[in-house]
């Protein structure tokens, strides 16, 4: 497994992002799908297996202390193999290297697998846009990164 930085414009990453959006629309009956951010401060990482990009995610600067997780997505055929956890760990390390001590993520309450995943990885519910837990259509979580010894 190779984790590497690639721009969002990379054709393989763009194809993966399109697959993510299709899956979200299918899952919600066409009601969901988020624009893939073009924030200049977002750093994107990919997971490459056997020469193929199978997962991607990004860290965006939210404020001096906080990084925001963007679009963590793993192709369905590669789920439940630890790919998502390894990518998340790499994104948390990237956030730490960028000087963040906290990582936040928003997900939809209808994505129960994502909610379970982030909770299992040490993320706790936090207030977000729309009130505690992110309001009716979003669930917000955060994880404090370890302080170096």
C-alpha atoms as an extended CHARMM CRD file, in Angstrom:
* protein
*
       149  EXT
         1         1  UNK       CA              0.0000000000        0.0000000000        0.0000000000  PROA      1               0.0000000000
         2         2  UNK       CA              1.3420000000        3.3770000000       -1.0400000000  PROA      2               0.0000000000
         3         3  UNK       CA             -0.0350000000        6.6000000000        0.4000000000  PROA      3               0.0000000000
         4         4  UNK       CA              0.9310000000        9.6130000000       -1.6420000000  PROA      4               0.0000000000
         5         5  UNK       CA             -0.0470000000       13.1850000000       -2.2660000000  PROA      5               0.0000000000
         6         6  UNK       CA             -1.7900000000       13.8220000000       -5.5650000000  PROA      6               0.0000000000
         7         7  UNK       CA             -3.7100000000       16.8590000000       -6.7740000000  PROA      7               0.0000000000
         8         8  UNK       CA             -7.4650000000       16.6640000000       -7.0260000000  PROA      8               0.0000000000
         9         9  UNK       CA             -7.0890000000       17.3290000000      -10.7600000000  PROA      9               0.0000000000
        10        10  UNK       CA             -5.1810000000       14.0520000000      -11.2500000000  PROA      10              0.0000000000
        11        11  UNK       CA             -7.3760000000       11.9480000000      -13.5860000000  PROA      11              0.0000000000
        12        12  UNK       CA             -7.4140000000        8.9320000000      -11.2440000000  PROA      12              0.0000000000
        13        13  UNK       CA             -8.3470000000       11.0690000000       -8.2500000000  PROA      13              0.0000000000
        14        14  UNK       CA            -11.0190000000       12.9050000000      -10.2560000000  PROA      14              0.0000000000
        15        15  UNK       CA            -12.4940000000        9.5440000000      -11.3190000000  PROA      15              0.0000000000
        16        16  UNK       CA            -12.5610000000        8.3930000000       -7.6930000000  PROA      16              0.0000000000
        17        17  UNK       CA            -14.2440000000       11.6520000000       -6.6300000000  PROA      17              0.0000000000
        18        18  UNK       CA            -16.8840000000       11.1460000000       -9.3400000000  PROA      18              0.0000000000
        19        19  UNK       CA            -17.4790000000        7.5730000000       -8.1100000000  PROA      19              0.0000000000
        20        20  UNK       CA            -17.9380000000        8.9150000000       -4.5760000000  PROA      20              0.0000000000
        21        21  UNK       CA            -20.5310000000       11.4330000000       -5.7490000000  PROA      21              0.0000000000
        22        22  UNK       CA            -22.4140000000        8.7790000000       -7.7520000000  PROA      22              0.0000000000
        23        23  UNK       CA            -22.4940000000        6.5040000000       -4.7120000000  PROA      23              0.0000000000
        24        24  UNK       CA            -23.8160000000        9.2940000000       -2.4910000000  PROA      24              0.0000000000
        25        25  UNK       CA            -26.5490000000       10.1670000000       -5.0050000000  PROA      25              0.0000000000
        26        26  UNK       CA            -27.5610000000        6.4990000000       -5.3280000000  PROA      26              0.0000000000
        27        27  UNK       CA            -27.5710000000        6.0520000000       -1.5630000000  PROA      27              0.0000000000
        28        28  UNK       CA            -29.8010000000        9.0800000000       -0.9680000000  PROA      28              0.0000000000
        29        29  UNK       CA            -31.9780000000        8.8580000000       -4.0530000000  PROA      29              0.0000000000
        30        30  UNK       CA            -30.2690000000       11.8190000000       -5.6920000000  PROA      30              0.0000000000
        31        31  UNK       CA            -30.5610000000       14.1310000000       -2.6900000000  PROA      31              0.0000000000
        32        32  UNK       CA            -26.9280000000       14.1460000000       -1.6150000000  PROA      32              0.0000000000
        33        33  UNK       CA            -23.5070000000       14.7820000000       -2.9650000000  PROA      33              0.0000000000
        34        34  UNK       CA            -21.0880000000       17.4740000000       -1.9160000000  PROA      34              0.0000000000
        35        35  UNK       CA            -19.0720000000       19.6710000000       -4.1590000000  PROA      35              0.0000000000
        36        36  UNK       CA            -15.4660000000       18.6410000000       -4.1450000000  PROA      36              0.0000000000
        37        37  UNK       CA            -13.7760000000       21.6350000000       -2.6010000000  PROA      37              0.0000000000
        38        38  UNK       CA            -11.2150000000       23.5930000000       -4.4920000000  PROA      38              0.0000000000
        39        39  UNK       CA             -9.7340000000       25.2420000000       -1.4260000000  PROA      39              0.0000000000
        40        40  UNK       CA             -6.1150000000       26.0060000000       -2.1510000000  PROA      40              0.0000000000
        41        41  UNK       CA             -5.1020000000       24.9980000000        1.3630000000  PROA      41              0.0000000000
        42        42  UNK       CA             -6.4690000000       21.4400000000        1.0990000000  PROA      42              0.0000000000
        43        43  UNK       CA             -3.7890000000       18.7430000000        0.9110000000  PROA      43              0.0000000000
        44        44  UNK       CA             -5.0180000000       15.5560000000       -0.7640000000  PROA      44              0.0000000000
        45        45  UNK       CA             -3.6970000000       12.0620000000       -0.0900000000  PROA      45              0.0000000000
        46        46  UNK       CA             -4.4150000000        8.9050000000       -2.0530000000  PROA      46              0.0000000000
        47        47  UNK       CA             -4.0120000000        5.2130000000       -1.3940000000  PROA      47              0.0000000000
        48        48  UNK       CA             -2.5260000000        3.2860000000       -4.3170000000  PROA      48              0.0000000000
        49        49  UNK       CA             -2.7590000000       -0.5050000000       -4.4810000000  PROA      49              0.0000000000
        50        50  UNK       CA             -1.4090000000       -2.4710000000       -7.4430000000  PROA      50              0.0000000000
        51        51  UNK       CA             -0.9770000000        0.7800000000       -9.3620000000  PROA      51              0.0000000000
        52        52  UNK       CA             -4.5900000000        1.9000000000       -8.8660000000  PROA      52              0.0000000000
        53        53  UNK       CA             -5.9040000000        4.7610000000       -6.7440000000  PROA      53              0.0000000000
        54        54  UNK       CA             -8.4180000000        3.1170000000       -4.4180000000  PROA      54              0.0000000000
        55        55  UNK       CA             -8.9960000000        5.8140000000       -1.7960000000  PROA      55              0.0000000000
        56        56  UNK       CA             -8.5550000000        9.5140000000       -1.2460000000  PROA      56              0.0000000000
        57        57  UNK       CA             -9.1150000000       12.2000000000        1.3430000000  PROA      57              0.0000000000
        58        58  UNK       CA             -7.9230000000       15.6600000000        2.2250000000  PROA      58              0.0000000000
        59        59  UNK       CA             -7.1210000000       17.9680000000        5.1030000000  PROA      59              0.0000000000
        60        60  UNK       CA             -8.1670000000       21.5940000000        4.8430000000  PROA      60              0.0000000000
        61        61  UNK       CA             -7.1550000000       24.3790000000        7.2300000000  PROA      61              0.0000000000
        62        62  UNK       CA            -10.1680000000       25.3570000000        9.3320000000  PROA      62              0.0000000000
        63        63  UNK       CA             -8.2520000000       27.6270000000       11.7000000000  PROA      63              0.0000000000
        64        64  UNK       CA             -4.7930000000       27.7780000000       13.2750000000  PROA      64              0.0000000000
        65        65  UNK       CA             -5.5330000000       24.8380000000       15.5710000000  PROA      65              0.0000000000
        66        66  UNK       CA             -7.9590000000       22.7860000000       13.4720000000  PROA      66              0.0000000000
        67        67  UNK       CA             -7.7990000000       20.7500000000       10.2960000000  PROA      67              0.0000000000
        68        68  UNK       CA            -11.0130000000       19.7280000000        8.5220000000  PROA      68              0.0000000000
        69        69  UNK       CA            -11.1900000000       16.2680000000        6.9920000000  PROA      69              0.0000000000
        70        70  UNK       CA            -12.4820000000       16.3840000000        3.4210000000  PROA      70              0.0000000000
        71        71  UNK       CA            -14.0060000000       13.5290000000        1.4170000000  PROA      71              0.0000000000
        72        72  UNK       CA            -12.5150000000       10.3850000000        2.9120000000  PROA      72              0.0000000000
        73        73  UNK       CA            -13.5900000000        7.7740000000        0.3800000000  PROA      73              0.0000000000
        74        74  UNK       CA            -12.5750000000        4.1610000000       -0.2900000000  PROA      74              0.0000000000
        75        75  UNK       CA            -13.7210000000        2.2140000000       -3.3520000000  PROA      75              0.0000000000
        76        76  UNK       CA            -16.2950000000       -0.4040000000       -2.2480000000  PROA      76              0.0000000000
        77        77  UNK       CA            -14.1220000000       -3.3610000000       -3.3150000000  PROA      77              0.0000000000
        78        78  UNK       CA            -11.3690000000       -2.1910000000       -0.9210000000  PROA      78              0.0000000000
        79        79  UNK       CA            -13.4590000000       -1.5230000000        2.1770000000  PROA      79              0.0000000000
        80        80  UNK       CA            -13.0530000000       -3.5470000000        5.3800000000  PROA      80              0.0000000000
        81        81  UNK       CA             -9.3520000000       -4.0980000000        4.6380000000  PROA      81              0.0000000000
        82        82  UNK       CA             -7.9240000000       -1.3160000000        6.7980000000  PROA      82              0.0000000000
        83        83  UNK       CA             -7.4430000000        1.0610000000        3.8610000000  PROA      83              0.0000000000
        84        84  UNK       CA             -9.6720000000        3.7550000000        5.3610000000  PROA      84              0.0000000000
        85        85  UNK       CA             -8.0130000000        3.5540000000        8.7680000000  PROA      85              0.0000000000
        86        86  UNK       CA             -4.5330000000        3.8360000000        7.2670000000  PROA      86              0.0000000000
        87        87  UNK       CA             -5.5650000000        6.7830000000        5.1120000000  PROA      87              0.0000000000
        88        88  UNK       CA             -7.2110000000        8.4710000000        8.0990000000  PROA      88              0.0000000000
        89        89  UNK       CA             -4.0460000000        7.9640000000       10.1680000000  PROA      89              0.0000000000
        90        90  UNK       CA             -1.9660000000        9.5110000000        7.3610000000  PROA      90              0.0000000000
        91        91  UNK       CA             -4.3550000000       12.4740000000        7.1390000000  PROA      91              0.0000000000
        92        92  UNK       CA             -4.1750000000       12.9620000000       10.9160000000  PROA      92              0.0000000000
        93        93  UNK       CA             -0.3670000000       12.8890000000       10.6990000000  PROA      93              0.0000000000
        94        94  UNK       CA             -0.5110000000       15.4610000000        7.9060000000  PROA      94              0.0000000000
        95        95  UNK       CA             -2.7700000000       17.6670000000       10.0390000000  PROA      95              0.0000000000
        96        96  UNK       CA             -0.3210000000       17.3400000000       12.9290000000  PROA      96              0.0000000000
        97        97  UNK       CA              2.6110000000       18.2610000000       10.6650000000  PROA      97              0.0000000000
        98        98  UNK       CA              0.6630000000       21.3250000000        9.5350000000  PROA      98              0.0000000000
        99        99  UNK       CA              0.4320000000       22.4270000000       13.1770000000  PROA      99              0.0000000000
       100       100  UNK       CA             -3.1180000000       21.3110000000       13.9650000000  PROA      100             0.0000000000
       101       101  UNK       CA             -3.9840000000       19.7450000000       17.2970000000  PROA      101             0.0000000000
       102       102  UNK       CA             -7.5840000000       18.9690000000       16.3670000000  PROA      102             0.0000000000
       103       103  UNK       CA             -9.1850000000       17.3080000000       13.3350000000  PROA      103             0.0000000000
       104       104  UNK       CA            -12.8740000000       17.8290000000       12.5630000000  PROA      104             0.0000000000
       105       105  UNK       CA            -15.1240000000       15.9790000000       10.1410000000  PROA      105             0.0000000000
       106       106  UNK       CA            -18.7240000000       16.3550000000        9.0310000000  PROA      106             0.0000000000
       107       107  UNK       CA            -20.8120000000       13.5000000000        7.6960000000  PROA      107             0.0000000000
       108       108  UNK       CA            -24.4640000000       12.8590000000        7.0640000000  PROA      108             0.0000000000
       109       109  UNK       CA            -26.5330000000       11.0390000000        9.6830000000  PROA      109             0.0000000000
       110       110  UNK       CA            -27.7280000000        8.7320000000        6.8810000000  PROA      110             0.0000000000
       111       111  UNK       CA            -24.1440000000        7.4940000000        6.4580000000  PROA      111             0.0000000000
       112       112  UNK       CA            -24.2500000000        5.2670000000        9.5180000000  PROA      112             0.0000000000
       113       113  UNK       CA            -21.1410000000        3.3650000000        8.3960000000  PROA      113             0.0000000000
       114       114  UNK       CA            -19.1690000000        6.6350000000        8.3120000000  PROA      114             0.0000000000
       115       115  UNK       CA            -20.4880000000        7.6560000000       11.7270000000  PROA      115             0.0000000000
       116       116  UNK       CA            -19.4860000000        4.2640000000       13.1510000000  PROA      116             0.0000000000
       117       117  UNK       CA            -16.0700000000        4.4500000000       11.4560000000  PROA      117             0.0000000000
       118       118  UNK       CA            -15.2060000000        7.8750000000       12.8680000000  PROA      118             0.0000000000
       119       119  UNK       CA            -16.4390000000        6.9350000000       16.3480000000  PROA      119             0.0000000000
       120       120  UNK       CA            -14.2850000000        3.7610000000       16.2340000000  PROA      120             0.0000000000
       121       121  UNK       CA            -11.2780000000        5.8970000000       15.2460000000  PROA      121             0.0000000000
       122       122  UNK       CA            -11.6110000000        8.0940000000       18.3300000000  PROA      122             0.0000000000
       123       123  UNK       CA            -13.7600000000       10.9320000000       16.9950000000  PROA      123             0.0000000000
       124       124  UNK       CA            -16.3360000000       12.4100000000       19.3700000000  PROA      124             0.0000000000
       125       125  UNK       CA            -19.5190000000       14.3220000000       18.5020000000  PROA      125             0.0000000000
       126       126  UNK       CA            -19.1130000000       18.1110000000       18.6380000000  PROA      126             0.0000000000
       127       127  UNK       CA            -21.3840000000       21.0540000000       17.8740000000  PROA      127             0.0000000000
       128       128  UNK       CA            -21.2850000000       22.1980000000       14.2820000000  PROA      128             0.0000000000
       129       129  UNK       CA            -23.2060000000       24.3650000000       11.8820000000  PROA      129             0.0000000000
       130       130  UNK       CA            -26.8790000000       24.0360000000       12.6890000000  PROA      130             0.0000000000
       131       131  UNK       CA            -26.4840000000       23.1800000000       16.3800000000  PROA      131             0.0000000000
       132       132  UNK       CA            -25.1660000000       20.3030000000       18.4760000000  PROA      132             0.0000000000
       133       133  UNK       CA            -23.9400000000       17.4290000000       16.3680000000  PROA      133             0.0000000000
       134       134  UNK       CA            -24.2100000000       19.5030000000       13.1750000000  PROA      134             0.0000000000
       135       135  UNK       CA            -27.9860000000       19.8390000000       12.8960000000  PROA      135             0.0000000000
       136       136  UNK       CA            -30.4780000000       17.5590000000       11.2220000000  PROA      136             0.0000000000
       137       137  UNK       CA            -28.4940000000       16.8970000000        8.0300000000  PROA      137             0.0000000000
       138       138  UNK       CA            -24.9340000000       16.8150000000        9.3260000000  PROA      138             0.0000000000
       139       139  UNK       CA            -23.0760000000       15.1140000000       12.1070000000  PROA      139             0.0000000000
       140       140  UNK       CA            -19.8680000000       16.7560000000       13.2750000000  PROA      140             0.0000000000
       141       141  UNK       CA            -17.0400000000       14.9600000000       15.0350000000  PROA      141             0.0000000000
       142       142  UNK       CA            -13.5910000000       15.9320000000       16.2530000000  PROA      142             0.0000000000
       143       143  UNK       CA            -10.4830000000       14.2310000000       17.5100000000  PROA      143             0.0000000000
       144       144  UNK       CA             -7.7290000000       15.8120000000       19.5710000000  PROA      144             0.0000000000
       145       145  UNK       CA             -4.3500000000       14.7570000000       18.1880000000  PROA      145             0.0000000000
       146       146  UNK       CA             -1.7950000000       13.3960000000       20.6620000000  PROA      146             0.0000000000
       147       147  UNK       CA              0.6190000000       15.8710000000       22.1820000000  PROA      147             0.0000000000
       148       148  UNK       CA              4.2360000000       14.8670000000       21.4530000000  PROA      148             0.0000000000
       149       149  UNK       CA              6.1000000000       13.3650000000       24.4050000000  PROA      149             0.0000000000
